[in-house]
C-alpha cells in the first residue's frame, strides 16, 4: 500500500546535527513533491520544507532556512532532511507528507519521528 | 509571513453539525485543504481544493470557500470525530505552505 516511513529521530544537544529519512513505497516516488512538516509537543502543525519531484526546486520555512537542507534520492525512493545548528525550539515530531499530484494538499503522511533537542 | 486564523475550539452534541472556519486575506485567491488529527496519530486529509473529498472520507465532511473565509462542515457528528482540525493553503507569493493554528472538536 501507499506508505511513508520516517526514521532517524532521537535526542541531540543544541548546536549539533541530525539527519532524518523518509522511505516511500506503493507509489511512483519520482512523480511527487514531498514535504517535511513538524509538530512541537502540544502545538499545531508547522510546514518545514518542500522538494519538487526531481529535486530541482526546494523551499524552506523562514524558521529553518539556512540550517535545514532537504534532499531526495529517487533511485532509493527516499527523502532526507539534514538538520544543522539545532535549537531547543526544533524539538518536535517530524512528518514527511506527499504533495498531491498537480496540487498543494498533503495527501499521504508518515507516522512521524520525534526529535528532541536538549542538553 | 501569512497567517490563517482558526478558532481554538468547537463543541457540538452528537448528531449535530460542526462548523470550522479558517480566515485570511489569501483565502479567496487559493485552494484550502483540511486535515483531521486524532491524539497520537498523524494527520489525514479530509477535504482538498476547497470542497473535494479524498476516497474513503465520509460524505458527512464537506468544505467551502467564499470571501476571506473557508469552512469545513461535519454533519451528524459522531464521538469518533473528536480531533484537531487544521486548514492549510499554498502561499503562491512565497511558495510556502501555511497551516492554521487548528481547532479542537469536542463532542459533548
Short mmCIF file of C-alpha atoms in Angstrom, two decimals:
data_model
loop_
_atom_site.label_atom_id
_atom_site.label_comp_id
_atom_site.label_asym_id
_atom_site.label_seq_id
_atom_site.Cartn_x
_atom_site.Cartn_y
_atom_site.Cartn_z
CA UNK A 1 0.00 0.00 0.00
CA UNK A 2 0.99 3.64 -0.30
CA UNK A 3 3.26 4.40 2.62
CA UNK A 4 5.80 6.83 4.03
CA UNK A 5 8.02 5.78 6.93
CA UNK A 6 10.25 8.24 8.77
CA UNK A 7 13.36 7.35 10.74
CA UNK A 8 16.39 8.97 12.33
CA UNK A 9 14.84 10.85 15.22
CA UNK A 10 16.36 10.98 18.66
CA UNK A 11 17.84 13.18 21.36
CA UNK A 12 20.51 15.66 20.29
CA UNK A 13 22.30 18.52 22.00
CA UNK A 14 21.76 22.13 20.93
CA UNK A 15 24.07 23.15 18.10
CA UNK A 16 24.51 19.57 16.86
CA UNK A 17 23.18 17.95 13.69
CA UNK A 18 20.73 15.20 12.81
CA UNK A 19 19.59 13.63 9.55
CA UNK A 20 16.07 12.28 9.09
CA UNK A 21 14.98 9.87 6.38
CA UNK A 22 11.59 9.08 4.87
CA UNK A 23 11.19 5.84 2.91
CA UNK A 24 8.39 5.71 0.35
CA UNK A 25 6.61 2.68 -1.06
CA UNK A 26 3.49 1.81 -3.03
CA UNK A 27 3.67 4.71 -5.49
CA UNK A 28 5.98 6.23 -8.09
CA UNK A 29 8.11 8.35 -5.77
CA UNK A 30 9.81 10.32 -8.55
CA UNK A 31 6.49 11.82 -9.68
CA UNK A 32 5.70 13.61 -6.42
CA UNK A 33 6.90 16.59 -4.45
CA UNK A 34 7.43 15.73 -0.78
CA UNK A 35 7.25 17.90 2.31
CA UNK A 36 8.55 17.88 5.86
CA UNK A 37 6.03 19.08 8.46
CA UNK A 38 6.70 19.25 12.19
CA UNK A 39 4.65 19.47 15.34
CA UNK A 40 6.11 20.67 18.63
CA UNK A 41 4.72 18.99 21.77
CA UNK A 42 1.16 20.18 22.36
CA UNK A 43 1.32 22.60 19.42
CA UNK A 44 -0.05 22.83 15.90
CA UNK A 45 1.37 21.77 12.56
CA UNK A 46 4.23 23.75 11.00
CA UNK A 47 5.36 23.28 7.42
CA UNK A 48 9.16 22.97 7.24
CA UNK A 49 10.27 22.30 3.67
CA UNK A 50 9.27 21.03 0.23
CA UNK A 51 11.29 19.43 -2.54
CA UNK A 52 9.99 19.07 -6.08
CA UNK A 53 9.60 15.68 -7.73
CA UNK A 54 13.01 15.78 -9.37
CA UNK A 55 14.84 17.66 -6.62
CA UNK A 56 15.39 20.76 -8.74
CA UNK A 57 13.36 23.09 -6.51
CA UNK A 58 13.49 23.39 -2.75
CA UNK A 59 11.55 25.66 -0.42
CA UNK A 60 12.02 26.30 3.29
CA UNK A 61 10.13 27.90 6.15
CA UNK A 62 11.84 31.02 7.45
CA UNK A 63 12.37 29.30 10.82
CA UNK A 64 14.73 26.68 9.32
CA UNK A 65 16.18 28.38 6.26
CA UNK A 66 19.96 28.22 6.26
CA UNK A 67 20.04 25.43 8.88
CA UNK A 68 17.99 22.61 7.27
CA UNK A 69 18.62 21.03 3.87
CA UNK A 70 16.03 18.87 2.13
CA UNK A 71 17.12 16.32 -0.46
CA UNK A 72 15.95 13.13 -2.13
CA UNK A 73 17.27 10.01 -3.81
CA UNK A 74 14.72 8.85 -6.38
CA UNK A 75 16.71 5.67 -7.07
CA UNK A 76 16.16 4.66 -3.43
CA UNK A 77 12.66 6.17 -3.03
CA UNK A 78 13.90 8.12 -0.05
CA UNK A 79 13.59 11.70 1.21
CA UNK A 80 16.03 13.30 3.62
CA UNK A 81 16.40 16.38 5.75
CA UNK A 82 19.76 17.40 7.15
CA UNK A 83 19.21 19.49 10.27
CA UNK A 84 22.20 21.54 11.43
CA UNK A 85 22.66 24.01 14.28
CA UNK A 86 19.70 22.52 16.09
CA UNK A 87 17.89 24.58 18.70
CA UNK A 88 15.58 23.57 21.55
CA UNK A 89 12.67 25.07 19.60
CA UNK A 90 13.28 22.48 16.86
CA UNK A 91 12.00 19.81 19.25
CA UNK A 92 9.03 18.22 17.51
CA UNK A 93 7.58 15.21 15.76
CA UNK A 94 8.71 15.42 12.16
CA UNK A 95 6.39 14.07 9.46
CA UNK A 96 7.04 13.58 5.78
CA UNK A 97 3.96 14.23 3.67
CA UNK A 98 3.35 13.68 -0.03
CA UNK A 99 2.22 16.61 -2.15
CA UNK A 100 -0.90 15.77 -4.14
CA UNK A 101 -0.29 15.41 -7.86
CA UNK A 102 -0.85 18.78 -9.51
CA UNK A 103 -1.94 20.37 -6.27
CA UNK A 104 -0.77 21.62 -2.89
CA UNK A 105 -2.57 19.31 -0.47
CA UNK A 106 -0.68 16.76 1.61
CA UNK A 107 -2.44 13.55 0.68
CA UNK A 108 -0.25 10.91 2.35
CA UNK A 109 1.55 11.27 5.71
CA UNK A 110 4.09 9.18 7.53
CA UNK A 111 3.71 8.25 11.17
CA UNK A 112 6.35 10.75 12.30
CA UNK A 113 9.69 10.61 14.12
CA UNK A 114 10.47 12.54 17.32
CA UNK A 115 13.41 14.89 17.52
CA UNK A 116 14.33 16.24 20.95
CA UNK A 117 16.95 18.97 21.23
CA UNK A 118 18.17 19.20 24.77
CA UNK A 119 21.39 19.46 26.73
CA UNK B 1 4.57 35.60 6.87
CA UNK B 2 0.97 34.88 6.00
CA UNK B 3 -1.45 33.86 8.81
CA UNK B 4 -4.55 31.66 8.78
CA UNK B 5 -6.93 32.14 11.71
CA UNK B 6 -8.94 29.29 13.23
CA UNK B 7 -10.99 29.31 16.45
CA UNK B 8 -9.23 27.20 19.10
CA UNK B 9 -12.25 25.06 19.86
CA UNK B 10 -15.59 23.88 18.51
CA UNK B 11 -18.11 21.95 20.61
CA UNK B 12 -21.15 20.10 19.35
CA UNK B 13 -23.58 17.43 20.53
CA UNK B 14 -23.64 14.02 18.83
CA UNK B 15 -25.77 14.03 15.70
CA UNK B 16 -25.48 17.78 15.24
CA UNK B 17 -23.41 19.78 12.77
CA UNK B 18 -19.89 21.09 13.47
CA UNK B 19 -18.63 24.10 11.54
CA UNK B 20 -14.97 25.14 11.43
CA UNK B 21 -13.78 28.43 10.00
CA UNK B 22 -10.43 29.40 8.52
CA UNK B 23 -9.83 33.07 7.79
CA UNK B 24 -7.18 35.04 5.97
CA UNK B 25 -6.64 37.55 3.20
CA UNK B 26 -5.24 34.95 0.85
CA UNK B 27 -8.15 32.52 1.24
CA UNK B 28 -10.15 33.85 -1.70
CA UNK B 29 -7.15 33.55 -4.02
CA UNK B 30 -6.13 29.97 -3.36
CA UNK B 31 -7.41 26.48 -2.60
CA UNK B 32 -7.90 25.45 1.02
CA UNK B 33 -7.21 21.97 2.36
CA UNK B 34 -8.36 20.44 5.67
CA UNK B 35 -6.78 17.79 7.90
CA UNK B 36 -8.03 15.76 10.82
CA UNK B 37 -5.57 14.74 13.54
CA UNK B 38 -6.54 12.43 16.39
CA UNK B 39 -4.36 12.24 19.53
CA UNK B 40 -1.12 10.37 18.94
CA UNK B 41 -1.77 9.96 15.24
CA UNK B 42 -0.56 11.57 12.03
CA UNK B 43 -2.90 13.99 10.27
CA UNK B 44 -5.12 12.76 7.45
CA UNK B 45 -6.53 14.79 4.56
CA UNK B 46 -10.31 15.13 4.77
CA UNK B 47 -11.04 17.89 2.23
CA UNK B 48 -8.84 19.30 -0.54
CA UNK B 49 -9.18 22.04 -3.13
CA UNK B 50 -11.86 23.76 -1.01
CA UNK B 51 -14.55 21.10 -1.35
CA UNK B 52 -13.26 17.80 -2.72
CA UNK B 53 -13.15 14.65 -0.61
CA UNK B 54 -10.39 12.03 -0.84
CA UNK B 55 -11.57 8.47 -1.31
CA UNK B 56 -12.62 6.91 1.97
CA UNK B 57 -13.72 10.16 3.60
CA UNK B 58 -17.43 10.10 4.50
CA UNK B 59 -19.87 12.44 2.77
CA UNK B 60 -20.53 13.97 6.19
CA UNK B 61 -17.36 16.01 5.62
CA UNK B 62 -17.68 18.97 3.26
CA UNK B 63 -15.90 22.21 2.56
CA UNK B 64 -16.50 25.61 1.04
CA UNK B 65 -14.56 28.80 0.35
CA UNK B 66 -16.06 32.24 -0.02
CA UNK B 67 -14.67 35.70 0.53
CA UNK B 68 -11.91 35.60 3.11
CA UNK B 69 -13.20 32.55 4.97
CA UNK B 70 -13.10 28.85 4.24
CA UNK B 71 -15.38 26.44 6.09
CA UNK B 72 -15.24 22.75 6.98
CA UNK B 73 -18.60 21.24 7.91
CA UNK B 74 -19.18 17.88 9.57
CA UNK B 75 -22.81 16.75 9.68
CA UNK B 76 -24.22 14.08 12.00
CA UNK B 77 -21.18 14.37 14.26
CA UNK B 78 -20.01 11.18 15.98
CA UNK B 79 -17.82 10.65 19.04
CA UNK B 80 -15.13 9.32 16.71
CA UNK B 81 -14.89 12.71 15.01
CA UNK B 82 -13.22 14.21 18.10
CA UNK B 83 -9.90 15.52 16.86
CA UNK B 84 -7.94 18.61 15.92
CA UNK B 85 -8.77 20.09 12.52
CA UNK B 86 -6.28 22.19 10.55
CA UNK B 87 -6.70 24.26 7.41
CA UNK B 88 -3.80 24.73 5.01
CA UNK B 89 -3.06 26.77 1.90
CA UNK B 90 -0.29 27.41 -0.57
CA UNK B 91 1.05 30.95 -0.35
CA UNK B 92 1.97 31.31 -4.00
CA UNK B 93 3.85 34.56 -3.44
CA UNK B 94 6.50 32.73 -1.39
CA UNK B 95 5.85 29.11 -2.41
CA UNK B 96 5.42 28.37 1.28
CA UNK B 97 2.73 26.12 2.69
CA UNK B 98 0.78 27.63 5.58
CA UNK B 99 -1.24 25.92 8.32
CA UNK B 100 -3.87 27.47 10.52
CA UNK B 101 -3.46 27.09 14.25
CA UNK B 102 -6.02 24.29 14.43
CA UNK B 103 -9.44 23.85 16.05
CA UNK B 104 -10.16 21.17 18.63
CA UNK B 105 -13.51 19.46 18.17
CA UNK B 106 -15.21 18.32 21.37
CA UNK B 107 -18.27 16.08 21.05
CA UNK B 108 -20.41 16.79 24.09
#
